[in-house]
């Protein structure tokens, strides 16, 4: 039997925010970080405190703390250089999270970035609007956005067994939401650049450029 879904037409309180998934950081001491619920989300924008920016930079660096290939040079031996090495040297970077869509009036979530989704793929939203017309945002939940004519249908969990929150928005409204979320990312990057000059002076330019790559943004001037 087909799963029953509910659809809401509610254009006034829908928000789209870039969110970064946060992991535990109990023993982190390389720079000041904030206290956040593990495996929750940190909303990225230009209004974060220095400690919150530190948390975001730590998390993005941690997402890329892999063993780089030899082509990227030997790994530094100091703790800071070691922690930043993957972020600063790998061309393809990952930032766990994505654009979350919620109804602020009811706290209903219509798109939640799932496992394996990253902020570096946020331009998939542009594919929904002007390209293939469909995008998935990780799994558990399997959030999906589909364009049908002048409407974009957002489903929190396309694989849900007992119904899933669904909303239909106009293409123009989604375009505005995506533009706003992109600006939030750009504002965060500007903030992170200033933060890096204060907390990572020896790596500030490289770190800021790496963050821009991790968020698929143009570097800040």
PDB file of C-alpha atoms in Angstrom:
ATOM      1  CA  UNK A   1       0.000   0.000   0.000  1.00  0.00           C
ATOM      2  CA  UNK A   2       1.343   3.413  -0.868  1.00  0.00           C
ATOM      3  CA  UNK A   3       2.713   5.437   1.989  1.00  0.00           C
ATOM      4  CA  UNK A   4       0.495   8.319   2.977  1.00  0.00           C
ATOM      5  CA  UNK A   5       2.280  11.652   2.876  1.00  0.00           C
ATOM      6  CA  UNK A   6       1.138  15.065   3.938  1.00  0.00           C
ATOM      7  CA  UNK A   7       1.847  18.147   1.894  1.00  0.00           C
ATOM      8  CA  UNK A   8       1.874  21.653   3.294  1.00  0.00           C
ATOM      9  CA  UNK A   9       1.688  24.874   1.303  1.00  0.00           C
ATOM     10  CA  UNK A  10       3.176  27.377   3.742  1.00  0.00           C
ATOM     11  CA  UNK A  11       5.296  30.064   2.090  1.00  0.00           C
ATOM     12  CA  UNK A  12       5.922  32.439   4.987  1.00  0.00           C
ATOM     13  CA  UNK A  13       8.049  30.717   7.624  1.00  0.00           C
ATOM     14  CA  UNK A  14      10.274  28.388   5.612  1.00  0.00           C
ATOM     15  CA  UNK A  15      13.994  28.875   6.206  1.00  0.00           C
ATOM     16  CA  UNK A  16      17.029  27.318   4.541  1.00  0.00           C
ATOM     17  CA  UNK A  17      20.262  27.306   6.526  1.00  0.00           C
ATOM     18  CA  UNK A  18      23.739  25.914   5.877  1.00  0.00           C
ATOM     19  CA  UNK A  19      24.481  23.531   8.732  1.00  0.00           C
ATOM     20  CA  UNK A  20      27.659  21.720   9.726  1.00  0.00           C
ATOM     21  CA  UNK A  21      27.440  18.409  11.560  1.00  0.00           C
ATOM     22  CA  UNK A  22      29.375  18.596  14.834  1.00  0.00           C
ATOM     23  CA  UNK A  23      31.302  15.672  16.329  1.00  0.00           C
ATOM     24  CA  UNK A  24      32.677  15.332  19.881  1.00  0.00           C
ATOM     25  CA  UNK A  25      35.784  17.406  20.607  1.00  0.00           C
ATOM     26  CA  UNK A  26      36.423  16.873  24.306  1.00  0.00           C
ATOM     27  CA  UNK A  27      40.216  16.885  24.072  1.00  0.00           C
ATOM     28  CA  UNK A  28      40.744  19.546  21.411  1.00  0.00           C
ATOM     29  CA  UNK A  29      43.267  22.179  22.521  1.00  0.00           C
ATOM     30  CA  UNK A  30      44.747  23.726  19.370  1.00  0.00           C
ATOM     31  CA  UNK A  31      42.444  26.784  19.548  1.00  0.00           C
ATOM     32  CA  UNK A  32      39.304  27.833  21.473  1.00  0.00           C
ATOM     33  CA  UNK A  33      36.105  26.026  20.497  1.00  0.00           C
ATOM     34  CA  UNK A  34      32.530  26.238  21.737  1.00  0.00           C
ATOM     35  CA  UNK A  35      30.436  23.639  23.491  1.00  0.00           C
ATOM     36  CA  UNK A  36      27.966  21.930  21.199  1.00  0.00           C
ATOM     37  CA  UNK A  37      25.835  18.840  21.388  1.00  0.00           C
ATOM     38  CA  UNK A  38      27.728  16.000  19.668  1.00  0.00           C
ATOM     39  CA  UNK A  39      26.272  14.986  16.321  1.00  0.00           C
ATOM     40  CA  UNK A  40      24.045  18.033  16.296  1.00  0.00           C
ATOM     41  CA  UNK A  41      24.288  20.862  13.778  1.00  0.00           C
ATOM     42  CA  UNK A  42      25.947  24.269  13.861  1.00  0.00           C
ATOM     43  CA  UNK A  43      24.264  26.859  11.647  1.00  0.00           C
ATOM     44  CA  UNK A  44      26.897  28.724   9.625  1.00  0.00           C
ATOM     45  CA  UNK A  45      26.471  32.460   9.049  1.00  0.00           C
ATOM     46  CA  UNK A  46      28.214  35.745   9.711  1.00  0.00           C
ATOM     47  CA  UNK A  47      26.959  36.051  13.281  1.00  0.00           C
ATOM     48  CA  UNK A  48      28.919  33.237  14.945  1.00  0.00           C
ATOM     49  CA  UNK A  49      31.062  33.885  17.992  1.00  0.00           C
ATOM     50  CA  UNK A  50      34.833  33.338  17.698  1.00  0.00           C
ATOM     51  CA  UNK A  51      34.462  30.061  19.637  1.00  0.00           C
ATOM     52  CA  UNK A  52      31.732  28.897  17.246  1.00  0.00           C
ATOM     53  CA  UNK A  53      33.914  29.752  14.255  1.00  0.00           C
ATOM     54  CA  UNK A  54      36.696  27.791  15.938  1.00  0.00           C
ATOM     55  CA  UNK A  55      34.338  24.845  16.284  1.00  0.00           C
ATOM     56  CA  UNK A  56      33.414  25.021  12.608  1.00  0.00           C
ATOM     57  CA  UNK A  57      37.028  25.242  11.430  1.00  0.00           C
ATOM     58  CA  UNK A  58      37.978  22.361  13.724  1.00  0.00           C
ATOM     59  CA  UNK A  59      35.170  20.222  12.345  1.00  0.00           C
ATOM     60  CA  UNK A  60      35.933  20.947   8.691  1.00  0.00           C
ATOM     61  CA  UNK A  61      39.624  20.227   9.284  1.00  0.00           C
ATOM     62  CA  UNK A  62      38.694  17.025  11.109  1.00  0.00           C
ATOM     63  CA  UNK A  63      36.494  15.946   8.177  1.00  0.00           C
ATOM     64  CA  UNK A  64      39.626  16.061   6.023  1.00  0.00           C
ATOM     65  CA  UNK A  65      42.108  14.621   8.497  1.00  0.00           C
ATOM     66  CA  UNK A  66      43.018  11.739   6.203  1.00  0.00           C
ATOM     67  CA  UNK A  67      46.406  10.488   5.121  1.00  0.00           C
ATOM     68  CA  UNK A  68      47.150  12.675   2.088  1.00  0.00           C
ATOM     69  CA  UNK A  69      48.897  11.194  -0.911  1.00  0.00           C
ATOM     70  CA  UNK A  70      52.635  11.613  -1.222  1.00  0.00           C
ATOM     71  CA  UNK A  71      52.073  14.248  -3.912  1.00  0.00           C
ATOM     72  CA  UNK A  72      50.838  16.594  -1.211  1.00  0.00           C
ATOM     73  CA  UNK A  73      54.155  16.538   0.611  1.00  0.00           C
ATOM     74  CA  UNK A  74      55.285  15.105   3.934  1.00  0.00           C
ATOM     75  CA  UNK A  75      53.034  15.648   6.909  1.00  0.00           C
ATOM     76  CA  UNK A  76      54.329  18.219   9.431  1.00  0.00           C
ATOM     77  CA  UNK A  77      55.299  16.870  12.829  1.00  0.00           C
ATOM     78  CA  UNK A  78      53.887  19.647  15.006  1.00  0.00           C
ATOM     79  CA  UNK A  79      50.310  19.077  16.323  1.00  0.00           C
ATOM     80  CA  UNK A  80      48.799  22.083  14.528  1.00  0.00           C
ATOM     81  CA  UNK A  81      50.498  21.350  11.221  1.00  0.00           C
ATOM     82  CA  UNK A  82      49.519  17.698  11.461  1.00  0.00           C
ATOM     83  CA  UNK A  83      45.866  18.509  12.156  1.00  0.00           C
ATOM     84  CA  UNK A  84      45.631  21.033   9.306  1.00  0.00           C
ATOM     85  CA  UNK A  85      47.647  19.043   6.757  1.00  0.00           C
ATOM     86  CA  UNK A  86      44.744  17.318   5.021  1.00  0.00           C
ATOM     87  CA  UNK A  87      42.667  20.506   4.906  1.00  0.00           C
ATOM     88  CA  UNK A  88      45.531  22.537   3.472  1.00  0.00           C
ATOM     89  CA  UNK A  89      46.833  20.037   0.922  1.00  0.00           C
ATOM     90  CA  UNK A  90      43.989  17.950  -0.484  1.00  0.00           C
ATOM     91  CA  UNK A  91      42.164  19.395  -3.517  1.00  0.00           C
ATOM     92  CA  UNK A  92      38.828  17.664  -2.868  1.00  0.00           C
ATOM     93  CA  UNK A  93      37.513  18.565   0.564  1.00  0.00           C
ATOM     94  CA  UNK A  94      34.456  17.460   2.554  1.00  0.00           C
ATOM     95  CA  UNK A  95      32.360  19.348   5.101  1.00  0.00           C
ATOM     96  CA  UNK A  96      29.707  17.141   6.717  1.00  0.00           C
ATOM     97  CA  UNK A  97      26.327  18.857   6.519  1.00  0.00           C
ATOM     98  CA  UNK A  98      24.314  20.704   3.903  1.00  0.00           C
ATOM     99  CA  UNK A  99      21.384  23.080   3.509  1.00  0.00           C
ATOM    100  CA  UNK A 100      18.608  22.299   6.024  1.00  0.00           C
ATOM    101  CA  UNK A 101      15.044  23.409   5.295  1.00  0.00           C
ATOM    102  CA  UNK A 102      12.631  23.924   8.186  1.00  0.00           C
ATOM    103  CA  UNK A 103       9.307  25.526   9.009  1.00  0.00           C
ATOM    104  CA  UNK A 104      10.244  27.798  11.893  1.00  0.00           C
ATOM    105  CA  UNK A 105       6.660  28.106  13.079  1.00  0.00           C
ATOM    106  CA  UNK A 106       6.292  24.380  13.743  1.00  0.00           C
ATOM    107  CA  UNK A 107       9.929  23.170  13.822  1.00  0.00           C
ATOM    108  CA  UNK A 108       9.043  20.793  11.002  1.00  0.00           C
ATOM    109  CA  UNK A 109      12.098  19.706   8.994  1.00  0.00           C
ATOM    110  CA  UNK A 110      11.652  19.135   5.267  1.00  0.00           C
ATOM    111  CA  UNK A 111      15.302  18.603   4.293  1.00  0.00           C
ATOM    112  CA  UNK A 112      17.888  17.269   6.754  1.00  0.00           C
ATOM    113  CA  UNK A 113      21.404  16.602   5.461  1.00  0.00           C
ATOM    114  CA  UNK A 114      21.968  12.878   5.899  1.00  0.00           C
ATOM    115  CA  UNK A 115      25.076  10.752   6.274  1.00  0.00           C
ATOM    116  CA  UNK A 116      27.693  11.282   3.549  1.00  0.00           C
ATOM    117  CA  UNK A 117      26.194  14.623   2.491  1.00  0.00           C
ATOM    118  CA  UNK A 118      28.503  17.619   2.476  1.00  0.00           C
ATOM    119  CA  UNK A 119      28.283  21.376   2.236  1.00  0.00           C
ATOM    120  CA  UNK A 120      30.659  21.234  -0.735  1.00  0.00           C
ATOM    121  CA  UNK A 121      27.736  19.845  -2.787  1.00  0.00           C
ATOM    122  CA  UNK A 122      25.307  22.683  -2.003  1.00  0.00           C
ATOM    123  CA  UNK A 123      25.173  23.567  -5.701  1.00  0.00           C
ATOM    124  CA  UNK A 124      23.062  20.448  -6.193  1.00  0.00           C
ATOM    125  CA  UNK A 125      20.200  22.816  -5.303  1.00  0.00           C
ATOM    126  CA  UNK A 126      20.954  24.709  -8.511  1.00  0.00           C
ATOM    127  CA  UNK A 127      20.632  21.427 -10.396  1.00  0.00           C
ATOM    128  CA  UNK A 128      17.137  21.081  -8.943  1.00  0.00           C
ATOM    129  CA  UNK A 129      16.225  24.555 -10.175  1.00  0.00           C
ATOM    130  CA  UNK A 130      17.992  24.693 -13.536  1.00  0.00           C
ATOM    131  CA  UNK A 131      19.453  21.279 -14.326  1.00  0.00           C
ATOM    132  CA  UNK A 132      18.379  17.704 -13.715  1.00  0.00           C
ATOM    133  CA  UNK A 133      15.455  18.762 -11.530  1.00  0.00           C
ATOM    134  CA  UNK A 134      16.288  16.379  -8.687  1.00  0.00           C
ATOM    135  CA  UNK A 135      18.804  16.041  -5.869  1.00  0.00           C
ATOM    136  CA  UNK A 136      19.311  13.752  -2.881  1.00  0.00           C
ATOM    137  CA  UNK A 137      21.009  14.879   0.313  1.00  0.00           C
ATOM    138  CA  UNK A 138      22.554  11.797   1.887  1.00  0.00           C
ATOM    139  CA  UNK A 139      20.851   8.980   3.741  1.00  0.00           C
ATOM    140  CA  UNK A 140      19.144   8.417   7.084  1.00  0.00           C
ATOM    141  CA  UNK A 141      17.087  10.416   6.250  1.00  0.00           C
ATOM    142  CA  UNK A 142      16.902  10.238   2.456  1.00  0.00           C
ATOM    143  CA  UNK A 143      15.894  13.849   1.895  1.00  0.00           C
ATOM    144  CA  UNK A 144      15.095  14.742  -1.704  1.00  0.00           C
ATOM    145  CA  UNK A 145      14.173  17.831  -3.707  1.00  0.00           C
ATOM    146  CA  UNK A 146      12.313  17.432  -7.005  1.00  0.00           C
ATOM    147  CA  UNK A 147      11.231  20.081  -9.470  1.00  0.00           C
ATOM    148  CA  UNK A 148       7.875  19.600 -11.172  1.00  0.00           C
ATOM    149  CA  UNK A 149       7.069  22.529 -13.445  1.00  0.00           C
ATOM    150  CA  UNK A 150       7.093  25.687 -11.354  1.00  0.00           C
ATOM    151  CA  UNK A 151       7.027  23.761  -8.067  1.00  0.00           C
ATOM    152  CA  UNK A 152       9.821  22.193  -5.991  1.00  0.00           C
ATOM    153  CA  UNK A 153       8.710  19.320  -3.800  1.00  0.00           C
ATOM    154  CA  UNK A 154      10.801  18.663  -0.669  1.00  0.00           C
ATOM    155  CA  UNK A 155      10.539  15.321   1.121  1.00  0.00           C
ATOM    156  CA  UNK A 156      12.294  14.730   4.427  1.00  0.00           C
ATOM    157  CA  UNK A 157      12.666  10.972   3.986  1.00  0.00           C
ATOM    158  CA  UNK A 158      11.826   9.447   0.628  1.00  0.00           C
ATOM    159  CA  UNK A 159      12.347   5.975   2.157  1.00  0.00           C
ATOM    160  CA  UNK A 160      10.193   6.612   5.212  1.00  0.00           C
ATOM    161  CA  UNK A 161       7.752   3.855   6.015  1.00  0.00           C
ATOM    162  CA  UNK A 162       5.165   5.790   8.021  1.00  0.00           C
ATOM    163  CA  UNK A 163       4.833   8.989   6.044  1.00  0.00           C
ATOM    164  CA  UNK A 164       7.254  11.857   5.804  1.00  0.00           C
ATOM    165  CA  UNK A 165       6.951  15.625   6.046  1.00  0.00           C
ATOM    166  CA  UNK A 166       6.604  17.053   2.536  1.00  0.00           C
ATOM    167  CA  UNK A 167       6.273  20.605   1.306  1.00  0.00           C
ATOM    168  CA  UNK A 168       5.807  22.178  -2.095  1.00  0.00           C
ATOM    169  CA  UNK A 169       7.367  25.585  -2.750  1.00  0.00           C
ATOM    170  CA  UNK A 170       7.535  27.734  -5.845  1.00  0.00           C
ATOM    171  CA  UNK A 171      10.739  27.647  -7.872  1.00  0.00           C
ATOM    172  CA  UNK A 172      11.167  31.376  -7.248  1.00  0.00           C
ATOM    173  CA  UNK A 173      10.899  30.902  -3.487  1.00  0.00           C
ATOM    174  CA  UNK A 174      13.463  28.082  -3.479  1.00  0.00           C
ATOM    175  CA  UNK A 175      15.760  30.224  -5.614  1.00  0.00           C
ATOM    176  CA  UNK A 176      15.549  32.988  -2.988  1.00  0.00           C
ATOM    177  CA  UNK A 177      16.141  30.490  -0.170  1.00  0.00           C
ATOM    178  CA  UNK A 178      19.221  29.063  -1.889  1.00  0.00           C
ATOM    179  CA  UNK A 179      20.596  32.554  -2.540  1.00  0.00           C
ATOM    180  CA  UNK A 180      20.120  33.423   1.130  1.00  0.00           C
ATOM    181  CA  UNK A 181      21.827  30.248   2.316  1.00  0.00           C
ATOM    182  CA  UNK A 182      24.702  30.851  -0.091  1.00  0.00           C
ATOM    183  CA  UNK A 183      25.102  34.349   1.355  1.00  0.00           C
ATOM    184  CA  UNK A 184      25.145  32.877   4.867  1.00  0.00           C
ATOM    185  CA  UNK A 185      28.007  30.611   3.764  1.00  0.00           C
ATOM    186  CA  UNK A 186      29.856  33.532   2.212  1.00  0.00           C
ATOM    187  CA  UNK A 187      29.388  35.588   5.401  1.00  0.00           C
ATOM    188  CA  UNK A 188      30.742  32.684   7.451  1.00  0.00           C
ATOM    189  CA  UNK A 189      33.778  32.422   5.172  1.00  0.00           C
ATOM    190  CA  UNK A 190      34.507  36.131   5.638  1.00  0.00           C
ATOM    191  CA  UNK A 191      34.201  35.703   9.387  1.00  0.00           C
ATOM    192  CA  UNK A 192      36.449  32.632   9.301  1.00  0.00           C
ATOM    193  CA  UNK A 193      39.073  34.565   7.356  1.00  0.00           C
ATOM    194  CA  UNK A 194      39.261  37.184  10.093  1.00  0.00           C
ATOM    195  CA  UNK A 195      39.291  34.433  12.723  1.00  0.00           C
ATOM    196  CA  UNK A 196      42.161  32.642  10.966  1.00  0.00           C
ATOM    197  CA  UNK A 197      44.287  35.786  10.959  1.00  0.00           C
ATOM    198  CA  UNK A 198      43.941  35.899  14.740  1.00  0.00           C
ATOM    199  CA  UNK A 199      44.159  32.200  15.616  1.00  0.00           C
ATOM    200  CA  UNK A 200      46.152  30.674  12.738  1.00  0.00           C
ATOM    201  CA  UNK A 201      48.425  33.544  11.667  1.00  0.00           C
ATOM    202  CA  UNK A 202      51.000  31.282  10.030  1.00  0.00           C
ATOM    203  CA  UNK A 203      48.316  29.474   8.032  1.00  0.00           C
ATOM    204  CA  UNK A 204      45.614  32.137   7.678  1.00  0.00           C
ATOM    205  CA  UNK A 205      45.638  32.592   3.892  1.00  0.00           C
ATOM    206  CA  UNK A 206      45.955  28.873   3.148  1.00  0.00           C
ATOM    207  CA  UNK A 207      43.300  27.934   5.700  1.00  0.00           C
ATOM    208  CA  UNK A 208      40.830  30.515   4.388  1.00  0.00           C
ATOM    209  CA  UNK A 209      41.387  29.350   0.806  1.00  0.00           C
ATOM    210  CA  UNK A 210      40.878  25.740   1.922  1.00  0.00           C
ATOM    211  CA  UNK A 211      37.627  26.622   3.686  1.00  0.00           C
ATOM    212  CA  UNK A 212      36.431  28.273   0.478  1.00  0.00           C
ATOM    213  CA  UNK A 213      37.144  25.036  -1.409  1.00  0.00           C
ATOM    214  CA  UNK A 214      35.419  22.967   1.275  1.00  0.00           C
ATOM    215  CA  UNK A 215      32.306  25.141   0.924  1.00  0.00           C
ATOM    216  CA  UNK A 216      32.538  25.465  -2.888  1.00  0.00           C
ATOM    217  CA  UNK A 217      32.757  29.246  -2.677  1.00  0.00           C
ATOM    218  CA  UNK A 218      34.916  31.834  -4.387  1.00  0.00           C
ATOM    219  CA  UNK A 219      37.820  32.884  -2.148  1.00  0.00           C
ATOM    220  CA  UNK A 220      37.257  36.010  -0.111  1.00  0.00           C
ATOM    221  CA  UNK A 221      38.980  39.140  -1.431  1.00  0.00           C
TER     222      UNK A 221
END
